[in-house]
mmCIF file of C-alpha atoms and ligand atoms in Angstrom:
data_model
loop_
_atom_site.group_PDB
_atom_site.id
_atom_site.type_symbol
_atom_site.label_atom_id
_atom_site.label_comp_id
_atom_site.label_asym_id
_atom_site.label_seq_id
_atom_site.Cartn_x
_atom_site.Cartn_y
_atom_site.Cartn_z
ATOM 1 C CA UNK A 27 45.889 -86.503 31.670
ATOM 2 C CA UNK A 28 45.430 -89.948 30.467
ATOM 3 C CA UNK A 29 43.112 -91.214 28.405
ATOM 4 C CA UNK A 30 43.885 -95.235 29.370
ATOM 5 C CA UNK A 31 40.829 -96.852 28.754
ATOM 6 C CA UNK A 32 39.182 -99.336 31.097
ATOM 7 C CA UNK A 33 40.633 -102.593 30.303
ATOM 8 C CA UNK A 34 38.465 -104.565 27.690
ATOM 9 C CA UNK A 35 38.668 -108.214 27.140
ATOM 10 C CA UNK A 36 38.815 -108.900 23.564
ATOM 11 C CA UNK A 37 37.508 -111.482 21.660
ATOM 12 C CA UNK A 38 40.322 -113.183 20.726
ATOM 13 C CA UNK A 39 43.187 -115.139 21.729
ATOM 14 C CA UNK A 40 45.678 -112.895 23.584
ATOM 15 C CA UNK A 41 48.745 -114.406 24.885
ATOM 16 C CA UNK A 42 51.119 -112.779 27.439
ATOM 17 C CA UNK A 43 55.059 -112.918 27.729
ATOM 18 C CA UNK A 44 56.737 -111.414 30.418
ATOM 19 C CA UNK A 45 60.098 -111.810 31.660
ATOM 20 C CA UNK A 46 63.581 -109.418 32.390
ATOM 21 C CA UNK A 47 66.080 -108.288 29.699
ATOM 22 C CA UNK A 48 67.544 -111.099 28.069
ATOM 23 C CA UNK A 49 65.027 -114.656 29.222
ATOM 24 C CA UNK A 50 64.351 -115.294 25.576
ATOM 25 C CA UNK A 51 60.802 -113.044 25.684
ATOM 26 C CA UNK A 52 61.524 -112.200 22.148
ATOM 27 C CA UNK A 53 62.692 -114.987 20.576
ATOM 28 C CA UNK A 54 60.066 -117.086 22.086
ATOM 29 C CA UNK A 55 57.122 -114.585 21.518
ATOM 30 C CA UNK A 56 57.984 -114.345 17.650
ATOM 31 C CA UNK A 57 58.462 -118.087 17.470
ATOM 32 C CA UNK A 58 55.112 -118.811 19.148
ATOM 33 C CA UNK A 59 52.997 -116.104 17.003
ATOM 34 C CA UNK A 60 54.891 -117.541 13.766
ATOM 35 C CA UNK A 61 53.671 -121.616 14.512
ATOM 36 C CA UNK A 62 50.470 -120.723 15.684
ATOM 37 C CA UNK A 63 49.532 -117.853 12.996
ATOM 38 C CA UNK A 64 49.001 -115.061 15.393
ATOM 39 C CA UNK A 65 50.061 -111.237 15.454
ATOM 40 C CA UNK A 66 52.883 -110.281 17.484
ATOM 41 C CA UNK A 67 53.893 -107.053 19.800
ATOM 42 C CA UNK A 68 56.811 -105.905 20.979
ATOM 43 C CA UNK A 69 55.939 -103.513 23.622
ATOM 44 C CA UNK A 70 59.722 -103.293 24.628
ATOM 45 C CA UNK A 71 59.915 -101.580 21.181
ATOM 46 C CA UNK A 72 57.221 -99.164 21.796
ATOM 47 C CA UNK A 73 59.613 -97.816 25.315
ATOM 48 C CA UNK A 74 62.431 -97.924 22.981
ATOM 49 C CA UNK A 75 61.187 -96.303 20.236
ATOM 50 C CA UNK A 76 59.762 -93.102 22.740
ATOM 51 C CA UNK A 77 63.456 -93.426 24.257
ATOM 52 C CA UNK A 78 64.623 -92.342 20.762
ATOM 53 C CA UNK A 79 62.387 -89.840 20.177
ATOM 54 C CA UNK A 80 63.405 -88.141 23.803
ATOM 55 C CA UNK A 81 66.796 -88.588 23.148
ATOM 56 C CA UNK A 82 66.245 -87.070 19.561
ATOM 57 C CA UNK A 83 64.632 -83.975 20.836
ATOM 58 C CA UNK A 84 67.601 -83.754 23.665
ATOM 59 C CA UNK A 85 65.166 -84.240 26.245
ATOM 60 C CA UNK A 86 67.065 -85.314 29.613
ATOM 61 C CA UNK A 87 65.630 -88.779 30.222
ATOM 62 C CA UNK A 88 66.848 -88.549 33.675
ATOM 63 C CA UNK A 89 64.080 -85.961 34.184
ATOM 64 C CA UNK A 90 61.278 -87.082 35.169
ATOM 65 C CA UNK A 91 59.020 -83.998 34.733
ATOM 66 C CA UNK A 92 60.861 -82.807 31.535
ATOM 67 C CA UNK A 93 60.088 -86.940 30.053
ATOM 68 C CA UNK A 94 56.619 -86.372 31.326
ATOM 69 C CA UNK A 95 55.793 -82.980 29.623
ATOM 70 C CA UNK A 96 56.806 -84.495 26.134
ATOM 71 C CA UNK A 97 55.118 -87.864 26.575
ATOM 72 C CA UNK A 98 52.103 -86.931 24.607
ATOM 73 C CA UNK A 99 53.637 -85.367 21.275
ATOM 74 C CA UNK A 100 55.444 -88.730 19.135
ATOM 75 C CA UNK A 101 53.414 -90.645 17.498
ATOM 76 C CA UNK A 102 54.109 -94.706 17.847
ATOM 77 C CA UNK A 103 53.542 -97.236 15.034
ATOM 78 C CA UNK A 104 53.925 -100.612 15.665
ATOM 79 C CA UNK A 105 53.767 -103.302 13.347
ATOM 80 C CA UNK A 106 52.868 -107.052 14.789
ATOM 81 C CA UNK A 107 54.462 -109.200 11.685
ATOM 82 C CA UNK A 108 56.013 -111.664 13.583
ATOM 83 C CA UNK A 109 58.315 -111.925 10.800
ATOM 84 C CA UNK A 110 59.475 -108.527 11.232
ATOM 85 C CA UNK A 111 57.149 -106.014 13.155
ATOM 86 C CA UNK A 112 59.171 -102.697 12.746
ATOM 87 C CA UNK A 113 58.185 -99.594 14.200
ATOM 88 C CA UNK A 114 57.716 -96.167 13.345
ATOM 89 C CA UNK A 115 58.434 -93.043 15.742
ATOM 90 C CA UNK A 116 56.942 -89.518 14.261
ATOM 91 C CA UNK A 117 57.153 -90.994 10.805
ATOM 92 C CA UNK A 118 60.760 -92.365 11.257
ATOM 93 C CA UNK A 119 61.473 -96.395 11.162
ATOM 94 C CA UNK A 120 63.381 -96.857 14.057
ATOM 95 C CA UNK A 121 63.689 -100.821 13.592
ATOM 96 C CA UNK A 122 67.371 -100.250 13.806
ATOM 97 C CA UNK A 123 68.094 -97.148 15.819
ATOM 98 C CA UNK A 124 66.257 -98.439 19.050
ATOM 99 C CA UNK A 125 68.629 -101.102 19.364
ATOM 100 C CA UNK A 126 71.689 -98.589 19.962
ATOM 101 C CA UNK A 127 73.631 -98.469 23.280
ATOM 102 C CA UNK A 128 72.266 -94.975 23.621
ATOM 103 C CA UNK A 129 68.500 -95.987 23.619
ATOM 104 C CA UNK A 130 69.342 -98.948 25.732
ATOM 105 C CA UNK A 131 71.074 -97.709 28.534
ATOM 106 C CA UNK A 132 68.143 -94.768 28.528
ATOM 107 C CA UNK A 133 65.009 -96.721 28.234
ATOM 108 C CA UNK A 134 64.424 -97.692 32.129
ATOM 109 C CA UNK A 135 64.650 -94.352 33.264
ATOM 110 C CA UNK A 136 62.364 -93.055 30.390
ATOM 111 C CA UNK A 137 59.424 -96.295 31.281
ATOM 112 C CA UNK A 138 59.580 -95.301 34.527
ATOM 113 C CA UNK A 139 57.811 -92.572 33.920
ATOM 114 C CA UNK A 140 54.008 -92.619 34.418
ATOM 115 C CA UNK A 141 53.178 -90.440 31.806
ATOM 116 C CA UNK A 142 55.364 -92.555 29.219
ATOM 117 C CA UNK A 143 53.471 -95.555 30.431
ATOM 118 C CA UNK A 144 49.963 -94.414 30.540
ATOM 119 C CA UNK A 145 50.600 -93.313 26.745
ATOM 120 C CA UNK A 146 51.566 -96.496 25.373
ATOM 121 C CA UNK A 147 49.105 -98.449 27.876
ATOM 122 C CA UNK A 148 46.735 -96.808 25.601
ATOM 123 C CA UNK A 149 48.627 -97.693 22.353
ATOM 124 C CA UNK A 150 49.146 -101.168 23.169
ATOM 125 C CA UNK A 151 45.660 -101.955 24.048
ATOM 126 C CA UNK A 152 44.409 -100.675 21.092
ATOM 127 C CA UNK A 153 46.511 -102.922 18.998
ATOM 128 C CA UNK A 154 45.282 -105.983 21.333
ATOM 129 C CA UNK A 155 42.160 -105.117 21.192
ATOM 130 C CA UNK A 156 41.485 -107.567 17.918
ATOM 131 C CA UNK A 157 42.877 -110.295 19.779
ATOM 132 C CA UNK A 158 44.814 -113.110 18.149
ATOM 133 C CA UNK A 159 48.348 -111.886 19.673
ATOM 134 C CA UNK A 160 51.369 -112.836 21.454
ATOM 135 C CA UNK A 161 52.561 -109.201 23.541
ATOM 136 C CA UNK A 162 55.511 -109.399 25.432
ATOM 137 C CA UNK A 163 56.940 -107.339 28.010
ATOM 138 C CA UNK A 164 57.412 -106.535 31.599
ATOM 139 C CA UNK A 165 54.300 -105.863 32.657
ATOM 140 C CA UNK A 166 51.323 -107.586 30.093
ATOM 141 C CA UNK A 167 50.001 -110.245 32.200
ATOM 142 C CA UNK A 168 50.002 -108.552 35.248
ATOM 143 C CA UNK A 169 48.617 -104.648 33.787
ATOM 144 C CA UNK A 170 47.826 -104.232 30.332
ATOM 145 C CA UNK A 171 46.109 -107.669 29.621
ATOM 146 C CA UNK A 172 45.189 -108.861 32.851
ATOM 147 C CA UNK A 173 42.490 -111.365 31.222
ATOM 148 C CA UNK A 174 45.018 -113.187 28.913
ATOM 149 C CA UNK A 175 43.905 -116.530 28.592
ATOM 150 C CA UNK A 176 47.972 -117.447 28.324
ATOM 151 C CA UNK A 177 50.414 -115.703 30.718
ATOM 152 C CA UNK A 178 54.192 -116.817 30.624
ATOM 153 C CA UNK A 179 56.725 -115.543 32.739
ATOM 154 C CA UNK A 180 60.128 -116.577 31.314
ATOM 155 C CA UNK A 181 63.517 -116.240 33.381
ATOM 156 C CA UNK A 182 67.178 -117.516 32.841
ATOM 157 C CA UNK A 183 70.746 -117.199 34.612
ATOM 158 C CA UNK A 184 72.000 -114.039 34.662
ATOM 159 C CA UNK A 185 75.077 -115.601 32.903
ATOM 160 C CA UNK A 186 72.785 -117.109 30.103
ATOM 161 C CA UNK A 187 70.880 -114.449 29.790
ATOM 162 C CA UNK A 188 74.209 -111.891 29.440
ATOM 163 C CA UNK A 189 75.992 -114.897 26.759
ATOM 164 C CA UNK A 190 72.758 -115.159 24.434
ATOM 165 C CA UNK A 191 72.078 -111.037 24.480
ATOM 166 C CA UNK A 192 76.421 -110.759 23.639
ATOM 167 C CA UNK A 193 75.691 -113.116 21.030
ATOM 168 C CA UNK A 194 72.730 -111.064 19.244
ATOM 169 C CA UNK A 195 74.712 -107.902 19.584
ATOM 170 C CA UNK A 196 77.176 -109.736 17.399
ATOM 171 C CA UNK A 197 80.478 -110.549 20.241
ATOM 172 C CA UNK A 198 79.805 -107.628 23.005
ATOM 173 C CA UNK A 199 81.455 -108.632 26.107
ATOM 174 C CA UNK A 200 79.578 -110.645 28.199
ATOM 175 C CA UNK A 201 80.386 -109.208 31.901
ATOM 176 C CA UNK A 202 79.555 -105.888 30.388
ATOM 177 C CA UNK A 203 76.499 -106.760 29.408
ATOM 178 C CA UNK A 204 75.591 -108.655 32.074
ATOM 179 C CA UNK A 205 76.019 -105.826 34.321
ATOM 180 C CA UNK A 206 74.092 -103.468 32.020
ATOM 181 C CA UNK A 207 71.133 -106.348 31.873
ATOM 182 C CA UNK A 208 71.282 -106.693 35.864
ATOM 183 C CA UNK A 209 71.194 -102.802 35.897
ATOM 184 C CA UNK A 210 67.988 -102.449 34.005
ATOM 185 C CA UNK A 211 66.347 -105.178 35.776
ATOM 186 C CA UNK A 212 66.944 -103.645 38.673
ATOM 187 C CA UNK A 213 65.061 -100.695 37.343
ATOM 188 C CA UNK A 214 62.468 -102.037 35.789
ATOM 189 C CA UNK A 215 61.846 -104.405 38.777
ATOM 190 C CA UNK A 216 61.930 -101.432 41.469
ATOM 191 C CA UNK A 217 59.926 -98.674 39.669
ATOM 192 C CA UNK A 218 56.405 -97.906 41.599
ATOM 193 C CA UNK A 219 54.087 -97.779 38.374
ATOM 194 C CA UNK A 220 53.790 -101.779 36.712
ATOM 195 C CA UNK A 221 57.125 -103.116 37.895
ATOM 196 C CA UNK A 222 58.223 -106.420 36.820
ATOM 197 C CA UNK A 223 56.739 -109.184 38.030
ATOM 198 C CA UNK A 224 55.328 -112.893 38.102
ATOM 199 C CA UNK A 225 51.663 -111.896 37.020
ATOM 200 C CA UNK A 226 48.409 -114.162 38.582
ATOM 201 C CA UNK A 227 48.607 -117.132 37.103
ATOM 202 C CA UNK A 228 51.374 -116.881 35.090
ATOM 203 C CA UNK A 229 53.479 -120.265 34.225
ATOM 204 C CA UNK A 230 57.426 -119.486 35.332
ATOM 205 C CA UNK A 231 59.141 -121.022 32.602
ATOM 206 C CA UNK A 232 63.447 -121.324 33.248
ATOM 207 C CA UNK A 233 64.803 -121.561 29.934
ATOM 208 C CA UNK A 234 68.178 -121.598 31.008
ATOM 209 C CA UNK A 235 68.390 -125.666 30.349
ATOM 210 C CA UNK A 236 66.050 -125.518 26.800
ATOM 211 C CA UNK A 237 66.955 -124.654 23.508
ATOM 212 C CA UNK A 238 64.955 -121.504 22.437
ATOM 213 C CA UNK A 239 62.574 -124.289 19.922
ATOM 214 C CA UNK A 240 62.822 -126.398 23.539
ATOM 215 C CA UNK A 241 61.109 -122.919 24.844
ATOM 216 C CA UNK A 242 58.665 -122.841 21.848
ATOM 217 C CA UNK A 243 57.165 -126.407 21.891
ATOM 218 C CA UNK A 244 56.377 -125.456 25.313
ATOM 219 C CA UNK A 245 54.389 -122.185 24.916
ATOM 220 C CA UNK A 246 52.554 -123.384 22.455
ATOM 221 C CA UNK A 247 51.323 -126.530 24.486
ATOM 222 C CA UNK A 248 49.807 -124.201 26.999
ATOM 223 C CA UNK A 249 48.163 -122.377 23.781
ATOM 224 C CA UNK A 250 46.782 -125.394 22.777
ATOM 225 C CA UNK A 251 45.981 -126.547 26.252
ATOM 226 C CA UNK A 252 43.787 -123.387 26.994
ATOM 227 C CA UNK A 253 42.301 -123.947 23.090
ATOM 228 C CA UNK A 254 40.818 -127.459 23.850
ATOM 229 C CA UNK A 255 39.150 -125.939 27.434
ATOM 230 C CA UNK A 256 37.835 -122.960 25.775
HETATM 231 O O1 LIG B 29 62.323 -105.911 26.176
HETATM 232 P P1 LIG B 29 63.319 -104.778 25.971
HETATM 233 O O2 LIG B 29 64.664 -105.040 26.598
HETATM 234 O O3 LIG B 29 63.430 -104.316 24.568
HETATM 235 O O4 LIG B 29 62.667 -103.567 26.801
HETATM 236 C C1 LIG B 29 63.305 -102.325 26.885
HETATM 237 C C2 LIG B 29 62.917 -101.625 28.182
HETATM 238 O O5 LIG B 29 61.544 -101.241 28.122
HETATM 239 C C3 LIG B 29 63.074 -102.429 29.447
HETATM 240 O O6 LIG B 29 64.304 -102.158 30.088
HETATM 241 C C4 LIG B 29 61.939 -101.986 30.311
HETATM 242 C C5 LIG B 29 60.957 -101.350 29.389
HETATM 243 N N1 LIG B 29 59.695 -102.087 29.243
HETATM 244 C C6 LIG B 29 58.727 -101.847 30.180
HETATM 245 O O7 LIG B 29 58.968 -101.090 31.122
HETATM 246 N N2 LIG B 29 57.499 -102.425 30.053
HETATM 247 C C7 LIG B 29 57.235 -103.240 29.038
HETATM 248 N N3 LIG B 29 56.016 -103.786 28.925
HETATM 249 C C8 LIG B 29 58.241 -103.518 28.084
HETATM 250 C C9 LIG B 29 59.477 -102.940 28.222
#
């Protein structure tokens, strides 16, 4: 059973980031938190770093049930340094492992699993809770933080998206990855609990034309914007 709390509005700032695999969510949320001096989650990271643990424990991820009746048991860590958040799965840092090809051609199955999500709806809420905090994701401004005061939804091309995610994993090939990008979005925008999507009031943002600072100087004028109304 979960034990998701009913959604409470926190004090603080909280500033949402959605977007698919790939539209510069993480680059731009880091950036954002780092100019404006706020904490930072990665909740990508937290579905990554249960992916590991499943695949770890040779759970089949393709198993619904068998994801579901293990959701409970790892516990999650995450840290919200913008500068480097790191995470920590049943006491291991998994900062590095949860970027393998393993955990990312495993993760939408494993987040489409209610269970999984109800488990770190409760994890990433907590860490919110304080306020003062760029989250990104697929699903922040339109589930888990509802009442953020800022809600982004970033896109790009497909073929920008697949050239600047070859890039960070230092030369992969780009058709590959943009069919394993296209793949998960297709996933992660089909699944019936919190797909991805363009949340209430969200501001699309197209960052195919902008330079990722381009990107930044944006966000952080709707920040500010929402500051000066508050
Ligand atoms: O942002 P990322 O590529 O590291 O996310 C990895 C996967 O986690 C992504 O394919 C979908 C899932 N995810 C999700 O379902 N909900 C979130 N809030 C964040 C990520």
């Amino acid at each position: 059973m979960s034990t998701t709390p009913v959604e409470t509005r926190p004090m603080g700032l909280v500033v949402a980031i959605d977007g698919p695999s790939g539209s510069g969510k993480s680059s731009t949320s880091r950036g954002v938190a780092t100019r404006l001096g706020l904490r930072y989650l990665d909740t990508g990271a937290m579905f990554r770093g249960i992916t590991w643990w499943m695949l770890r424990e040779g759970v089949d991820v393709h198993d619904a049930a068998a994801v579901a009746a293990r959701a409970e048991e790892p516990e999650v860590m995450s840290g919200t340094d913008p500068s480097g958040p790191g995470i920590l799965v049943a006491g291991v840092d998994v900062s590095l492992a949860i970027r393998s090809d393993d955990v990312t051609s495993a993760v939408s199955p494993v987040s489409a699993v209610p269970a999984v999500r109800a488990r770190l709806l409760d994890l990433q809420r907590e860490v919110i809770a304080d306020g003062g905090i760029v989250v990104e994701g697929r699903d922040i401004g339109s589930v888990v933080a509802p009442y953020a005061q800022v809600k982004i939804y970033l896109t790009a091309d497909s073929s920008a998206r697949a050239e600047r995610r070859a890039a960070e994993e230092g030369g992969s090939d780009i058709d590959a990855t943009r069919e394993s990008l296209l793949s998960r979005d297709k996933i992660d925008s089909g699944r019936a609990t919190a797909p991805l999507v363009m949340a209430n009031g969200a501001t699309h943002i197209d960052t195919t034309p902008y330079s990722l600072d381009e990107v930044i100087d944006q966000v952080v004028a709707l920040v500010e914007a929402v500051g000066e109304h508050a």
